Coordinates of C-alpha atoms in Angstrom, one line a residue:
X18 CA 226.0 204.3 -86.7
X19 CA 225.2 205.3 -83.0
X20 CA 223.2 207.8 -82.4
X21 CA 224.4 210.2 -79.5
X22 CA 222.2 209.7 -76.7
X23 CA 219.9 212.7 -75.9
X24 CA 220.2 214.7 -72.8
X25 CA 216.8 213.8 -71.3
X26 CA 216.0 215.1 -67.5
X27 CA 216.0 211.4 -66.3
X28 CA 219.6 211.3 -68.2
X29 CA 220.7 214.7 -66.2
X30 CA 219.4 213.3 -62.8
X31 CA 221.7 210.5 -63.3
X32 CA 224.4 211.8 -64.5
X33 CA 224.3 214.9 -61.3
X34 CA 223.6 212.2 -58.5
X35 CA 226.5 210.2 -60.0
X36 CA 228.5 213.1 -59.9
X37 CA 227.5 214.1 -56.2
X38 CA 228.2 210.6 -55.2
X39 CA 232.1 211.2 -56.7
X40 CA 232.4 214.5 -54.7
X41 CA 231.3 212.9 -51.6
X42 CA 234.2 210.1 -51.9
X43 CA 236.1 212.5 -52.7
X44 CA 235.9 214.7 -49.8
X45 CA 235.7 211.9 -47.3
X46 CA 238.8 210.7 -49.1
X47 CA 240.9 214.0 -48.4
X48 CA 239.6 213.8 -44.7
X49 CA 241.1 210.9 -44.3
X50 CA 244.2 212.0 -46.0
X51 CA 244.3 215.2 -43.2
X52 CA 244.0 212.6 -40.5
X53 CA 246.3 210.7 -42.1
X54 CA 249.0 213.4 -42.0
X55 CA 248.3 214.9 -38.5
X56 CA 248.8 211.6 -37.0
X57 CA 251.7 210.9 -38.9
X58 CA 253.0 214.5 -38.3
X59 CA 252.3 213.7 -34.4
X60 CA 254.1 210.5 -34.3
X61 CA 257.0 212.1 -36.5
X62 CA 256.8 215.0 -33.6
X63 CA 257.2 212.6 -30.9
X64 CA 260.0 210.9 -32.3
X65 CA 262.1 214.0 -32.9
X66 CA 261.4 214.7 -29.2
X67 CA 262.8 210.9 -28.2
X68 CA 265.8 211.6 -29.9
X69 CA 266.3 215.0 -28.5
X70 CA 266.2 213.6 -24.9
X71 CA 268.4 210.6 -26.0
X72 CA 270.8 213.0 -27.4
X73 CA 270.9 214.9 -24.1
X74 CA 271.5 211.8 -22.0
X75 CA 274.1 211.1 -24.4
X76 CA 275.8 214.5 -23.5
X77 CA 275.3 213.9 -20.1
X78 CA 277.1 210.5 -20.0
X79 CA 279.6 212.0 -22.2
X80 CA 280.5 214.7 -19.9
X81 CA 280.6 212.5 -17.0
X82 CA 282.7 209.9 -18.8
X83 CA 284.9 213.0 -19.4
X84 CA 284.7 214.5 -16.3
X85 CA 286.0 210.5 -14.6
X86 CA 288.7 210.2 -17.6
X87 CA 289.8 213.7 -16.3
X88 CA 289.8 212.6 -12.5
X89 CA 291.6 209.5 -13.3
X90 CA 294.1 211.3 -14.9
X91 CA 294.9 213.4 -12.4
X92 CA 295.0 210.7 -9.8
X93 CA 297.3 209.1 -12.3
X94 CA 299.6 212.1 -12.7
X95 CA 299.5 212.5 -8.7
X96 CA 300.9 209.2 -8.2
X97 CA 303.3 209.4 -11.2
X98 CA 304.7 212.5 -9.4
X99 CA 304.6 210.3 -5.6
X100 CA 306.6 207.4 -7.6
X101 CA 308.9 210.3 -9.4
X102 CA 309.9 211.6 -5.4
X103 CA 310.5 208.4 -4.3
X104 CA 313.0 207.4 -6.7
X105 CA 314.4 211.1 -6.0
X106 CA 314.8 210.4 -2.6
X107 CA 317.4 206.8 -3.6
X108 CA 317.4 204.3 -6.2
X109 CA 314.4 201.4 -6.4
X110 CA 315.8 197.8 -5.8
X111 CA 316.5 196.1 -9.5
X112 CA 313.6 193.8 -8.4
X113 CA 311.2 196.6 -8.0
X114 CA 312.2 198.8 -10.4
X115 CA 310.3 197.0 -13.2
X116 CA 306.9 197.4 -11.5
X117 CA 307.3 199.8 -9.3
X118 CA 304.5 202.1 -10.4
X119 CA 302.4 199.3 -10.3
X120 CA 303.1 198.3 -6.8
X121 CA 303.0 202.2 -5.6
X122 CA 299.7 202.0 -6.8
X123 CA 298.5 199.0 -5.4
X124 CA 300.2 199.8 -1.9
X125 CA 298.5 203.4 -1.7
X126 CA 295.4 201.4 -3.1
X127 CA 295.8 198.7 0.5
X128 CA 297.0 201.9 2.3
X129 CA 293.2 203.4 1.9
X130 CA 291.7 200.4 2.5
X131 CA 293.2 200.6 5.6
X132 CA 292.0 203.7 6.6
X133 CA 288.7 202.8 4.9
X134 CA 287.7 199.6 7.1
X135 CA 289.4 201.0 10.6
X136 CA 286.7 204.2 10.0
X137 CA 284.1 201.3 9.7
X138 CA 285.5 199.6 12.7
X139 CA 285.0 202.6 14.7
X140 CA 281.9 203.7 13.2
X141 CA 280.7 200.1 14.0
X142 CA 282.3 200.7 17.8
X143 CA 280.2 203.9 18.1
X144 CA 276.8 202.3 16.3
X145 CA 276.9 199.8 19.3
X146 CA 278.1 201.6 22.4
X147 CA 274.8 203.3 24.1
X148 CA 276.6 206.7 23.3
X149 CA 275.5 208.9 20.0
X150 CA 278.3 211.4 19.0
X151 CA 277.5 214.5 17.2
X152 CA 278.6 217.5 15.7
X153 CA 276.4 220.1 15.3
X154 CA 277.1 223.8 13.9
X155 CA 276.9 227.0 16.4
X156 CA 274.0 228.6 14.4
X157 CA 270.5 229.0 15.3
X158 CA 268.4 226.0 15.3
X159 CA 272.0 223.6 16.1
X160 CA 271.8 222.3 12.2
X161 CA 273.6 219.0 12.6
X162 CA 277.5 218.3 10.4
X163 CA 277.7 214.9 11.9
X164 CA 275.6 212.0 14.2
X165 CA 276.5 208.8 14.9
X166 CA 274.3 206.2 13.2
X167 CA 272.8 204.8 16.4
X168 CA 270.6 208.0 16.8
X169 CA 268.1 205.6 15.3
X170 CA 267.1 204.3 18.7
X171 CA 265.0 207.2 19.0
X172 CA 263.7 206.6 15.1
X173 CA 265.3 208.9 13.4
X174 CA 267.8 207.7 10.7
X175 CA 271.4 210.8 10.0
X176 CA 270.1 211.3 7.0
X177 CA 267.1 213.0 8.5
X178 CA 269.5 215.8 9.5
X179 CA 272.2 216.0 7.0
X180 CA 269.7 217.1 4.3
X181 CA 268.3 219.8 7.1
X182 CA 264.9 218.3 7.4
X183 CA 265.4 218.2 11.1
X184 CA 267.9 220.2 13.2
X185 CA 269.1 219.1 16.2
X186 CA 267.0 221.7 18.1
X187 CA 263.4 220.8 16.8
X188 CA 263.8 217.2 18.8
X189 CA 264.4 218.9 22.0
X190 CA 261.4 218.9 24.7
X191 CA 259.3 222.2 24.1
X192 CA 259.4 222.9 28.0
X193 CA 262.8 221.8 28.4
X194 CA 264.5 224.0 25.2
X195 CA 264.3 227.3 26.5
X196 CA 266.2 226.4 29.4
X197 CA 268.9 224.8 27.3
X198 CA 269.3 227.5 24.8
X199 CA 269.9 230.2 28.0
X200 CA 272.0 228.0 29.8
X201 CA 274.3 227.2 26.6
X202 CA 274.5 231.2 26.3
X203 CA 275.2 231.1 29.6
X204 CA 278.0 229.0 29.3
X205 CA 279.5 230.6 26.4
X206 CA 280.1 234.2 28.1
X207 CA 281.7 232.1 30.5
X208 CA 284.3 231.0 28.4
X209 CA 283.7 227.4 29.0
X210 CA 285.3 224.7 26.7
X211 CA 283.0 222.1 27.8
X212 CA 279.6 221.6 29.8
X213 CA 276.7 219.2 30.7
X214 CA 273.2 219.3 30.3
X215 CA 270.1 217.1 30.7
X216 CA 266.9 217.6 28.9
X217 CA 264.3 215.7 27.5
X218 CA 263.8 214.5 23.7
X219 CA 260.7 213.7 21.5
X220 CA 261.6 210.7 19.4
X221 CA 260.4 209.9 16.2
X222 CA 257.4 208.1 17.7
X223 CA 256.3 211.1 20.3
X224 CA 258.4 209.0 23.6
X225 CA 259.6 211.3 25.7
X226 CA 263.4 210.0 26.7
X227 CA 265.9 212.0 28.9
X228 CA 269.5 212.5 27.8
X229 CA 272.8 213.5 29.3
X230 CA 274.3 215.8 26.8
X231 CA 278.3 216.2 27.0
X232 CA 279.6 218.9 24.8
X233 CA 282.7 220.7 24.0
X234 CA 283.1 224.1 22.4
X235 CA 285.3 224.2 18.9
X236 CA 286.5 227.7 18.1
X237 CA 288.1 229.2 15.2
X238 CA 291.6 231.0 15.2
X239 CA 290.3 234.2 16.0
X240 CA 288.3 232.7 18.6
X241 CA 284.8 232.5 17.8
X242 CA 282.6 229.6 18.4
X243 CA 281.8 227.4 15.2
X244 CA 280.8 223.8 16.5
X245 CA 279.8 222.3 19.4
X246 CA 280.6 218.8 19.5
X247 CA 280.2 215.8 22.0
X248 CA 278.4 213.0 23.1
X249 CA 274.0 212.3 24.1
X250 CA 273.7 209.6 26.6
X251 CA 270.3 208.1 27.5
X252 CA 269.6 208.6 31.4
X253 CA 265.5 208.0 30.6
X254 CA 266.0 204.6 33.6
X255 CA 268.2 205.9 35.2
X256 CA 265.6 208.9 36.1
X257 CA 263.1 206.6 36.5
X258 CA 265.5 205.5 39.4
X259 CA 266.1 208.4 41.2
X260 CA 262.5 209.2 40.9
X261 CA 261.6 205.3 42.5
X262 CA 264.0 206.0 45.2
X263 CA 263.1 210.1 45.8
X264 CA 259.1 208.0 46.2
X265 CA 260.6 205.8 48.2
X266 CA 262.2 208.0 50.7
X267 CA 258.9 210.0 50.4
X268 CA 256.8 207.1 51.4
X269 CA 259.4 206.1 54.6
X270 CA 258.6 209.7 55.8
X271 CA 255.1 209.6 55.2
X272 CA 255.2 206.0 57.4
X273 CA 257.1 207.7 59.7
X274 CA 254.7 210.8 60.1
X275 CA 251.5 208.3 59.7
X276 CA 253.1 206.5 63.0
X277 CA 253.5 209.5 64.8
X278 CA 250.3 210.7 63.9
X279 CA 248.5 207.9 64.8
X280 CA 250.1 207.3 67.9
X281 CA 249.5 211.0 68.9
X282 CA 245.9 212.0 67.5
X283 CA 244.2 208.1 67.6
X284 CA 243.7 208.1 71.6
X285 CA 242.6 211.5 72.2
X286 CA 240.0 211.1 68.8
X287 CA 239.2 207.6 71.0
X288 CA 238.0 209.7 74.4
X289 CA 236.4 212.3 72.2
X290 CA 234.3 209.5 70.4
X291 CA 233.3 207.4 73.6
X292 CA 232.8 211.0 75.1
X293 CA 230.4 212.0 72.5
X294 CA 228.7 208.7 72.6
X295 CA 228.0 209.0 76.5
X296 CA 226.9 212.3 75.9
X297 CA 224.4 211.6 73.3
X298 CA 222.9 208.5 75.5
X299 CA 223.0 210.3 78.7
X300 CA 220.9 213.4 77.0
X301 CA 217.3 211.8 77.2
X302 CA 215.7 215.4 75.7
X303 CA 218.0 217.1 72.9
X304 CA 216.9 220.4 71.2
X305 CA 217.4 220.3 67.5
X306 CA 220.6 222.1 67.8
X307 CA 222.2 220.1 70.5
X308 CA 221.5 217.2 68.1
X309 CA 223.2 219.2 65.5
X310 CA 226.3 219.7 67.6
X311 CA 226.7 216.3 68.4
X312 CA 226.2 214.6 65.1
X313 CA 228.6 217.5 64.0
X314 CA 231.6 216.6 66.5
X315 CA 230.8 212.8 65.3
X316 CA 231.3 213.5 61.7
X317 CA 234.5 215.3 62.5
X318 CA 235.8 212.6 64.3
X319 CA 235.0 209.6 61.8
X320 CA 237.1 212.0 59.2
X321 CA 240.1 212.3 61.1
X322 CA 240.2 208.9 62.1
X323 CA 239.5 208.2 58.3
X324 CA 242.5 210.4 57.4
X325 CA 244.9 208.7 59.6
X326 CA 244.3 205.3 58.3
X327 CA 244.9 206.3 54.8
X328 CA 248.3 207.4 55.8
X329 CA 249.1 204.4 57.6
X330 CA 247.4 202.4 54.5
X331 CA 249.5 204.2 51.9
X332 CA 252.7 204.2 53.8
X333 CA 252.5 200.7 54.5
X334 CA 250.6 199.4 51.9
X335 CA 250.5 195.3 52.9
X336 CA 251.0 192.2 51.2
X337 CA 247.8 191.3 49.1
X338 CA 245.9 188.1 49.8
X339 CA 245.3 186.5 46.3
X340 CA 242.1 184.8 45.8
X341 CA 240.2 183.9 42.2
X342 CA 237.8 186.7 42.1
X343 CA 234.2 187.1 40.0
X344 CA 234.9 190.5 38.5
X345 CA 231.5 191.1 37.6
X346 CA 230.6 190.5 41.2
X347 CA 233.3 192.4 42.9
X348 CA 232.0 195.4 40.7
X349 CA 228.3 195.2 41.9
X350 CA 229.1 194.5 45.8
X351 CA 231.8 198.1 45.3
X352 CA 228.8 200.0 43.1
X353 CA 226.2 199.0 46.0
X354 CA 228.4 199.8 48.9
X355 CA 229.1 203.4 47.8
X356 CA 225.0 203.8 46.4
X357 CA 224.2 203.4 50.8
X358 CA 226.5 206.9 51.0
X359 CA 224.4 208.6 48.7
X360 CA 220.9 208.1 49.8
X361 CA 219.9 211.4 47.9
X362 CA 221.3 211.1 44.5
X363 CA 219.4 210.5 41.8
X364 CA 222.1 209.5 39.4
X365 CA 221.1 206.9 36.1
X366 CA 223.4 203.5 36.8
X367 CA 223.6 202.2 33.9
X368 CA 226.0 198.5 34.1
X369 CA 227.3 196.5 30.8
X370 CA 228.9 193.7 32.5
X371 CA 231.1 191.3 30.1
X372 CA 231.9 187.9 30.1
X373 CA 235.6 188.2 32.0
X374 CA 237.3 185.0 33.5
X375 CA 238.0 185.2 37.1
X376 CA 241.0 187.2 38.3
X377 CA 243.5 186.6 41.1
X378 CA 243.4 189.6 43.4
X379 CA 243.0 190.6 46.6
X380 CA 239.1 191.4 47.2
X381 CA 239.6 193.9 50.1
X382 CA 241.8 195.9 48.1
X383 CA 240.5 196.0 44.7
X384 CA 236.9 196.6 46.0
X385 CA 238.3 199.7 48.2
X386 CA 239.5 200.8 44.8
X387 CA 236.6 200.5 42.9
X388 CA 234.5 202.0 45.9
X389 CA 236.9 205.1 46.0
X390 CA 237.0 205.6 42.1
X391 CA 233.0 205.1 42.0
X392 CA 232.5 207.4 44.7
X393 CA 235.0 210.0 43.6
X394 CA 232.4 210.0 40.0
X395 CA 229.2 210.2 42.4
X396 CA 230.9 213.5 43.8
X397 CA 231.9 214.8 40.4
X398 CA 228.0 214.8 38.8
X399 CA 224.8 216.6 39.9
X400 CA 222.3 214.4 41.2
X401 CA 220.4 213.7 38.1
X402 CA 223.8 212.5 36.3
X403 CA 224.6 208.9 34.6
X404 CA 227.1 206.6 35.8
X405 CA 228.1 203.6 33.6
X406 CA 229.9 200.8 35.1
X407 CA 231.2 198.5 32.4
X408 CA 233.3 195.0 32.8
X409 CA 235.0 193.4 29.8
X410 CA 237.5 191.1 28.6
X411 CA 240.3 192.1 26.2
X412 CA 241.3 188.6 24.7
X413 CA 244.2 190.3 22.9
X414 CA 246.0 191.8 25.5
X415 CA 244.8 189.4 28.2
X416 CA 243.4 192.0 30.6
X417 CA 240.4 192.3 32.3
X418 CA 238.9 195.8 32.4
X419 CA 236.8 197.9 34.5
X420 CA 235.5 201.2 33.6
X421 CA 233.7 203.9 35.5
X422 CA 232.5 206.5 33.4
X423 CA 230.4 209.7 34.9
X424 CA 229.4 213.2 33.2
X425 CA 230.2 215.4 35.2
X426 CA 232.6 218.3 35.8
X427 CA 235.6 216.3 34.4
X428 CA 239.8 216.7 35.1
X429 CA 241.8 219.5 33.6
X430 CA 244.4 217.7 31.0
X431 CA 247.3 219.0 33.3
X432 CA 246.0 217.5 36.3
X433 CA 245.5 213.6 35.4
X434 CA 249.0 212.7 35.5
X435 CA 249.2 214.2 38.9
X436 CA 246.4 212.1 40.1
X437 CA 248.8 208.9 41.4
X438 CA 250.5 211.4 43.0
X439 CA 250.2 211.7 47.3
X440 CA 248.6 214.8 48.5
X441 CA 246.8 216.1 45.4
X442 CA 243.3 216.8 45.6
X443 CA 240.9 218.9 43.2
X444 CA 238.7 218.5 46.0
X445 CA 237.8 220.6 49.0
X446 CA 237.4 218.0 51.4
X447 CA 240.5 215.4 51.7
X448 CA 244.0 215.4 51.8
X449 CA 244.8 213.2 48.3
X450 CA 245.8 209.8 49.4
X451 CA 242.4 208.1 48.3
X452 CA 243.6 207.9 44.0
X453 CA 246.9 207.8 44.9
X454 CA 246.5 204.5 46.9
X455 CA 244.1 203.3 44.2
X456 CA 247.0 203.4 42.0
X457 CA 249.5 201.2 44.1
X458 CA 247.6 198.8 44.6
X459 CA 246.5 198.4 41.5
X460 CA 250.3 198.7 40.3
X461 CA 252.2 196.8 43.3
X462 CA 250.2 194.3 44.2
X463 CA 248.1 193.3 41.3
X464 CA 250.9 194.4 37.9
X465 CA 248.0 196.3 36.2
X466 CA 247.4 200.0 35.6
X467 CA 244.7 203.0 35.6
X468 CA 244.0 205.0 32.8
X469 CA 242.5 208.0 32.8
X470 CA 240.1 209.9 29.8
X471 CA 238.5 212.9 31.0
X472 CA 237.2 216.3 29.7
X473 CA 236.1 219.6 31.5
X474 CA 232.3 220.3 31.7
X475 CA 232.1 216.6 30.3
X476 CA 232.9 213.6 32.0
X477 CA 235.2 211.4 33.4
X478 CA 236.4 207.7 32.7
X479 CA 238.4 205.5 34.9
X480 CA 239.5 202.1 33.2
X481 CA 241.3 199.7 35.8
X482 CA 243.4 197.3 33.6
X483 CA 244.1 193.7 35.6
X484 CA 246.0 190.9 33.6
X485 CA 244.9 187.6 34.0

């Protein structure tokens, strides 16, 4: 027989880390059964909430489907009731009779199609005519009911305005909106049933383009004004125009005056000079101030024969004489020409000359250009300023450029579209024909353009752009 084995301590120490061992699986074994369960409660949780949302789209296509069964029903009971008045009004051919629901349907069916594709004719006729119809409710801000599809030429798309994200009002010029809201108010205590306007527009891009707005008033019954409807035209060229031909006619009076000018002021400033001259070499002991007086009348002389010929230059501003020109060079001969008038400045020249092909222009011209912009910069800075004379090549646009760039006082913003303009001058001295010649030539006679950056209190830069 066995004997019972005793209960030593190396028996106990067994027996309790064998027992330890158990309650450690054990309790790792429930953790994992509490994992176990939250994830399986989670993805149970998750499932219940993907069958709640397919049960609601469910609903929602059941209603619809309801809602169409319900529509086509009605339709179906409207032309059951059309069909039932017909065959009130006289009996159906024997041949007809049959189908004759059928072919009620079917012709009211061709009947709308009718209707449908001659709106989409005329839509189509509008889209392509230059005209953009609209419609637009007599409320603050014009919200628009209606535009014509071909408002996209100015990159807006109707849709833009039927869900309000634009009103017809926020597209109108700033400076030009004012006007147009008192003169529609205007119009409106006159009774009017129709006017015209022109303004300006900002297009989607920031263009500025000038319309012809023809608009009719819609009243109600009682009489109050609910709509105003019509048609926008765009006039933008045909501005341009009438501004070409207003320059035009401005310039034939300038030649005009130029001629008379010249003819009237060129022979007495002729005696006056040769009188002066005479003066000076008859006079073989001059006081200082005598010299003075002399040298004065001179001066004043050389500037008004120097103002006639810019009116005669700018009035009839000549044929150029097209020759292949070394850009770099023509640059350096204007920059050194207008350095001899301005023995006492002490401004840093600083030149980055490019490699640019040679250009066809007309030397004379293009360096009186240069000379005039280059010296208009000299003027602008204090003796110790920097001028930077820079010539480059723009393979991508095929231009030449030419840049004068100066520190010094600068061009207020509202001023540098007014500098191609005759007669308009910043400065003291001068009459404002020197840019604005600049600019023709540089437009008329050689296709290119100036463009202007400039900053008060910091600089100036003229960029002369000349395709090749």
């Amino acid at each position: 027989m066995n004997k019972k084995p005793k209960n030593t301590p190396e028996t106990l120490r067994k027996k309790n880390k064998s027992l330890a061992e158990k309650v450690e699986k054990m309790e790792a074994l429930i953790e994992d059964i509490k994992t176990a369960r939250m994830w399986s409660e989670t993805r149970l949780q998750n499932k219940l909430e993907e069958l709640e949302k397919s049960n609601e789209d469910l609903s929602g296509r059941n209603q619809e489907l309801e809602r169409l069964i319900k529509n086509t029903g009605k339709v179906r009971t409207r032309l059951e009731n059309q069909l039932n008045k017909l065959k009130k009004e006289g009996p159906l051919p024997p041949a007809v009779s049959a189908a004759a629901g059928e072919k009620d349907v079917n012709g009211k069916t061709r009947e709308l199609e009718k209707a449908f594709q001659k709106r989409k004719e005329l839509e189509r006729i509008i889209s392509d005519s230059p005209a953009i119809v609209f419609l637009w409710h007599a409320t603050e801000g014009w919200p628009i009911e209606f535009v014509s599809d071909n408002i996209r030429q100015f990159g807006y798309r109707p849709e833009d305005f039927y869900f309000r994200r634009l009103h017809y009002a926020s597209i109108v010029h700033p400076d030009d909106l004012e006007r147009m809201v008192t003169d529609v108010n205007r119009y409106n205590r006159e009774g009017r049933v129709s006017f015209i306007q022109e303004y300006r527009i900002i297009t989607r891009s920031g263009d500025v383009r000038w319309l012809e707005d023809h608009t009719w008033v819609r009243r109600d019954a009682s009489g109050v004004i609910t709509h105003y409807q019509g048609i926008l035209l765009d006039i933008t060229e045909r501005k341009k125009a009438a501004e070409g031909l207003l320059q035009a006619e401005k310039m034939a009076a300038i030649g005009t005056m130029a001629a008379s000018v010249a003819h009237e002021l060129r022979s007495p400033l002729g005696v006056i000079k040769l009188a002066v001259d005479n003066i000076d070499y008859r006079l073989k002991k001059k006081d200082e101030k005598l010299k003075m007086s002399i040298s004065y009348i001179d001066q004043k002389v050389w500037e008004a024969t120097k103002i006639i010929n810019d009116l005669l230059n700018y009035s009839r501003l000549g044929e150029p004489v097209l020759v292949k020109t070394d850009v770099n060079a023509l640059a350096e001969e204007a920059l050194s020409n207008v350095i001899i008038d301005f023995p006492d400045h002490d401004a840093e020249i600083v030149k980055n000359f490019g490699k640019v092909p040679g250009l066809m222009l007309d030397h004379t011209q293009m360096r009186g250009v240069l000379q005039n912009i280059i010296k208009n910069a000299f003027e602008a800075m204090e003796k110790d300023g920097k001028l930077t004379l820079t010539t480059k090549f723009v393979k991508h646009a095929n231009k030449a450029e030419i840049s004068v760039t100066d520190n010094g006082c600068g061009i207020a913003e509202n001023n540098i579209e007014k500098l191609n303009k005759p007669f308009f001058s910043t400065k003291v001295k001068g009459i404002g024909l020197g840019l604005a010649l600049s600019f023709r030539i540089v437009k008329e006679n050689h296709k290119g353009e100036i463009a202007v950056k400039s900053k008060l209190k910091k600089g100036t830069t003229f960029t002369v752009k000349l395709p090749l």
